[in-house]
Tab-separated table of C-alpha atoms in Angstrom:
chain	number	residue	atom	x	y	z
P	1	MET	CA	-12.041	-26.274	-47.844
P	2	ASN	CA	-8.831	-28.241	-47.432
P	3	ARG	CA	-8.448	-31.240	-45.132
P	4	ALA	CA	-6.768	-29.331	-42.278
P	5	ASP	CA	-9.502	-26.662	-42.278
P	6	GLU	CA	-12.198	-29.316	-42.300
P	7	ASP	CA	-10.604	-31.147	-39.363
P	8	GLU	CA	-10.371	-27.883	-37.427
P	9	TYR	CA	-14.027	-27.118	-38.240
P	10	ARG	CA	-15.138	-30.584	-37.096
P	11	GLN	CA	-13.262	-30.264	-33.806
P	12	PHE	CA	-14.772	-26.833	-33.192
P	13	VAL	CA	-18.319	-28.027	-33.872
P	14	ALA	CA	-17.905	-31.173	-31.769
P	15	ALA	CA	-16.670	-29.111	-28.815
P	16	ARG	CA	-19.392	-26.440	-29.049
P	17	LEU	CA	-22.453	-28.416	-30.185
P	18	GLU	CA	-24.182	-28.851	-26.807
P	19	PRO	CA	-23.637	-25.262	-25.579
P	20	LEU	CA	-24.961	-24.003	-28.926
P	21	ARG	CA	-27.992	-26.258	-28.624
P	22	ARG	CA	-28.757	-25.036	-25.089
P	23	THR	CA	-28.385	-21.406	-26.147
P	24	ALA	CA	-30.699	-22.002	-29.103
P	25	TYR	CA	-33.245	-23.622	-26.786
P	26	LEU	CA	-33.194	-20.623	-24.469
P	27	LEU	CA	-33.903	-18.379	-27.425
P	28	CYS	CA	-36.719	-20.373	-29.011
P	29	ARG	CA	-37.986	-22.625	-26.153
P	30	ASP	CA	-38.390	-25.641	-28.433
P	31	TRP	CA	-35.820	-28.439	-28.787
P	32	HIS	CA	-36.761	-29.233	-32.391
P	33	THR	CA	-36.427	-25.618	-33.473
P	34	ALA	CA	-33.203	-25.357	-31.453
P	35	ASP	CA	-31.789	-28.311	-33.385
P	36	ASP	CA	-32.828	-26.643	-36.657
P	37	LEU	CA	-31.150	-23.399	-35.616
P	38	VAL	CA	-27.943	-25.206	-34.700
P	39	SER	CA	-28.012	-27.008	-38.067
P	40	ILE	CA	-28.431	-23.714	-39.895
P	41	THR	CA	-25.625	-22.191	-37.839
P	42	ILE	CA	-23.106	-24.973	-38.403
P	43	GLY	CA	-23.963	-25.006	-42.110
P	44	LYS	CA	-23.181	-21.304	-42.337
P	45	LEU	CA	-20.007	-21.839	-40.339
P	46	TYR	CA	-18.877	-24.549	-42.754
P	47	ARG	CA	-19.453	-22.331	-45.792
P	48	HIS	CA	-17.558	-19.411	-44.231
P	49	TRP	CA	-15.045	-21.224	-42.023
P	50	ARG	CA	-12.029	-19.181	-43.160
P	51	ARG	CA	-13.817	-15.949	-42.205
P	52	VAL	CA	-15.027	-17.473	-38.931
P	53	ARG	CA	-11.574	-18.726	-38.015
P	54	ALA	CA	-10.144	-15.242	-38.620
P	55	ALA	CA	-12.630	-13.664	-36.197
P	56	GLU	CA	-11.223	-12.163	-33.014
P	57	ASN	CA	-13.668	-14.094	-30.812
P	58	ILE	CA	-14.983	-17.178	-32.603
P	59	ASP	CA	-17.522	-18.047	-29.895
P	60	ALA	CA	-19.064	-14.565	-30.046
P	61	TYR	CA	-19.183	-14.777	-33.834
P	62	VAL	CA	-20.939	-18.147	-33.682
P	63	ARG	CA	-23.446	-16.919	-31.085
P	64	GLY	CA	-24.157	-13.997	-33.399
P	65	VAL	CA	-24.827	-16.333	-36.312
P	66	LEU	CA	-27.091	-18.438	-34.082
P	67	THR	CA	-28.999	-15.415	-32.767
P	68	HIS	CA	-29.493	-13.986	-36.253
P	69	ALA	CA	-30.685	-17.379	-37.498
P	70	TRP	CA	-33.279	-17.417	-34.697
P	71	LEU	CA	-34.422	-13.877	-35.430
P	72	ASP	CA	-34.744	-14.781	-39.126
P	73	GLU	CA	-36.811	-17.851	-38.245
P	74	ARG	CA	-39.122	-15.732	-36.074
P	75	ARG	CA	-39.995	-13.675	-39.148
P	76	ARG	CA	-41.209	-16.695	-41.081
P	77	PRO	CA	-45.011	-16.763	-41.478
P	78	TRP	CA	-45.382	-20.335	-40.242
P	79	ARG	CA	-43.610	-19.417	-36.993
P	80	ARG	CA	-46.425	-17.055	-36.023
P	81	GLU	CA	-48.661	-19.809	-34.745
P	82	ARG	CA	-50.456	-19.181	-31.483
P	83	SER	CA	-51.112	-21.682	-28.750
P	84	THR	CA	-54.586	-22.454	-27.467
P	85	ASP	CA	-56.000	-22.930	-23.993
P	86	GLU	CA	-56.988	-26.519	-24.750
P	87	LEU	CA	-54.149	-28.954	-24.298
P	88	PRO	CA	-54.066	-32.486	-25.692
P	89	GLU	CA	-54.390	-35.288	-23.201
P	90	GLN	CA	-51.135	-35.647	-21.294
P	91	THR	CA	-49.720	-38.210	-18.945
P	92	ASP	CA	-48.199	-37.103	-15.668
P	93	LEU	CA	-44.440	-37.154	-15.876
P	94	VAL	CA	-42.479	-37.391	-12.659
P	95	MET	CA	-39.263	-35.445	-12.993
P	96	PRO	CA	-36.554	-36.167	-10.441
P	97	GLU	CA	-34.952	-32.708	-10.650
P	98	PRO	CA	-36.147	-30.399	-7.872
P	99	THR	CA	-35.435	-27.291	-9.959
P	100	LEU	CA	-37.627	-28.287	-12.887
P	101	ALA	CA	-40.489	-26.004	-11.783
P	102	ASP	CA	-38.083	-23.090	-11.502
P	103	ARG	CA	-36.690	-23.774	-14.969
P	104	LYS	CA	-40.174	-24.015	-16.456
P	105	LEU	CA	-41.186	-20.781	-14.784
P	106	LEU	CA	-38.090	-19.018	-16.107
P	107	LEU	CA	-38.666	-20.359	-19.628
P	108	ASP	CA	-42.319	-19.284	-19.484
P	109	LEU	CA	-41.293	-15.822	-18.334
P	110	LEU	CA	-38.637	-15.558	-21.052
P	111	GLY	CA	-41.239	-16.634	-23.595
P	112	GLN	CA	-43.357	-13.613	-22.728
P	113	LEU	CA	-40.604	-11.168	-23.693
P	114	PRO	CA	-40.349	-9.855	-27.259
P	115	PRO	CA	-37.716	-11.668	-29.369
P	116	ARG	CA	-35.069	-8.908	-29.410
P	117	ARG	CA	-35.346	-8.299	-25.658
P	118	ARG	CA	-35.193	-12.053	-25.007
P	119	ALA	CA	-32.062	-12.246	-27.165
P	120	VAL	CA	-30.420	-9.479	-25.113
P	121	ILE	CA	-31.317	-11.197	-21.811
P	122	VAL	CA	-30.066	-14.610	-22.993
P	123	LEU	CA	-26.810	-13.251	-24.440
P	124	ARG	CA	-26.092	-10.984	-21.454
P	125	PHE	CA	-27.021	-13.267	-18.579
P	126	TYR	CA	-26.941	-16.853	-19.879
P	127	CYS	CA	-24.008	-16.535	-22.272
P	128	ASP	CA	-22.370	-13.982	-19.921
P	129	LEU	CA	-21.470	-11.575	-22.719
P	130	SER	CA	-20.510	-8.002	-21.985
P	131	VAL	CA	-22.687	-5.122	-23.131
P	132	GLU	CA	-20.265	-4.472	-25.987
P	133	GLU	CA	-20.157	-8.119	-27.073
P	134	THR	CA	-23.951	-8.350	-27.001
P	135	ALA	CA	-24.217	-5.158	-29.050
P	136	GLY	CA	-21.759	-6.585	-31.571
P	137	VAL	CA	-23.617	-9.890	-31.875
P	138	LEU	CA	-27.002	-8.226	-32.392
P	139	GLY	CA	-25.726	-5.295	-34.452
P	140	ILE	CA	-27.196	-2.673	-32.093
P	141	SER	CA	-25.722	0.083	-29.938
P	142	THR	CA	-24.500	-0.487	-26.395
P	143	GLY	CA	-27.144	1.929	-25.146
P	144	THR	CA	-29.841	-0.200	-26.740
P	145	VAL	CA	-28.402	-3.311	-25.078
P	146	LYS	CA	-28.443	-1.570	-21.692
P	147	SER	CA	-31.992	-0.294	-22.045
P	148	GLN	CA	-33.303	-3.591	-23.426
P	149	ALA	CA	-31.601	-5.533	-20.623
P	150	ALA	CA	-33.005	-3.180	-17.974
P	151	ARG	CA	-36.498	-3.312	-19.443
P	152	GLY	CA	-36.307	-7.070	-19.886
P	153	LEU	CA	-35.244	-7.636	-16.281
P	154	GLU	CA	-37.957	-5.290	-15.029
P	155	ALA	CA	-40.567	-7.105	-17.124
P	156	LEU	CA	-39.348	-10.451	-15.743
P	157	ARG	CA	-39.593	-9.089	-12.188
P	158	LEU	CA	-43.123	-7.854	-12.796
P	159	LEU	CA	-44.148	-11.143	-14.361
P	160	MET	CA	-42.522	-13.076	-11.521
P	161	THR	CA	-44.368	-11.176	-8.817
P	162	GLY	CA	-47.642	-11.351	-10.688
P	163	ALA	CA	-47.951	-7.558	-10.681
P	164	PRO	CA	-50.075	-6.259	-13.544
P	165	ALA	CA	-47.797	-5.125	-16.342
P	166	THR	CA	-48.819	-2.700	-19.021
P	167	ARG	CA	-48.236	-3.536	-22.660
P	168	GLY	CA	-45.392	-1.003	-22.793
P	169	GLU	CA	-43.491	-2.765	-20.018
P	170	LEU	CA	-43.417	-6.054	-21.911
P	171	SER	CA	-42.835	-4.755	-25.435
C-alpha cells in the first residue's frame, strides 16, 4: 500500500471506528468481543483497501465485513459457552441515564434471537439499511431479509409482552 492509500485508510478508520464498535456491540452484546470484531474488520480492510475503496458503498461493504466476522466468531467452539443462573457478587451501580433499563431490555431481547435474525434486525433497523442492502451484506435474498425481519420483530414483540413464544417463533 502506498502512502496516499494508507493515509486515506487511516482517515476512513478514524472516522468510522465508533459507529463500527457500536454496531459490533449490538451484534454480539459484549464490548470486548465487539472490539475484537472491529480489529478483525479493520485488519481485513487494510489488506484489501484497494478493493474496498473501489466498492460502490464503502460503509455497506465494511458493515458486511463486520457482520461476517461476527457470524464466523459465533461458529467458534469456545463461543458456545452458556451462562448460569448464579451470578458473581456484584456491587450496585447507579447509572444516571434514565433509558438504561430500556437499553438493557432491548439488548436482552436481541440476545434471544438467533444470530442471523439478529443480524437482519440490527442491519435493517439500527444501521438503517434497505432490504436490498441488507441482503447484499449478508449474501441472502431480499425475500429472506423480509421474512427474517418480520419474524424477528414478531419474536421481539412476543418477548416484550411476555407472551409465551413457541420455539418456532424464536428460531
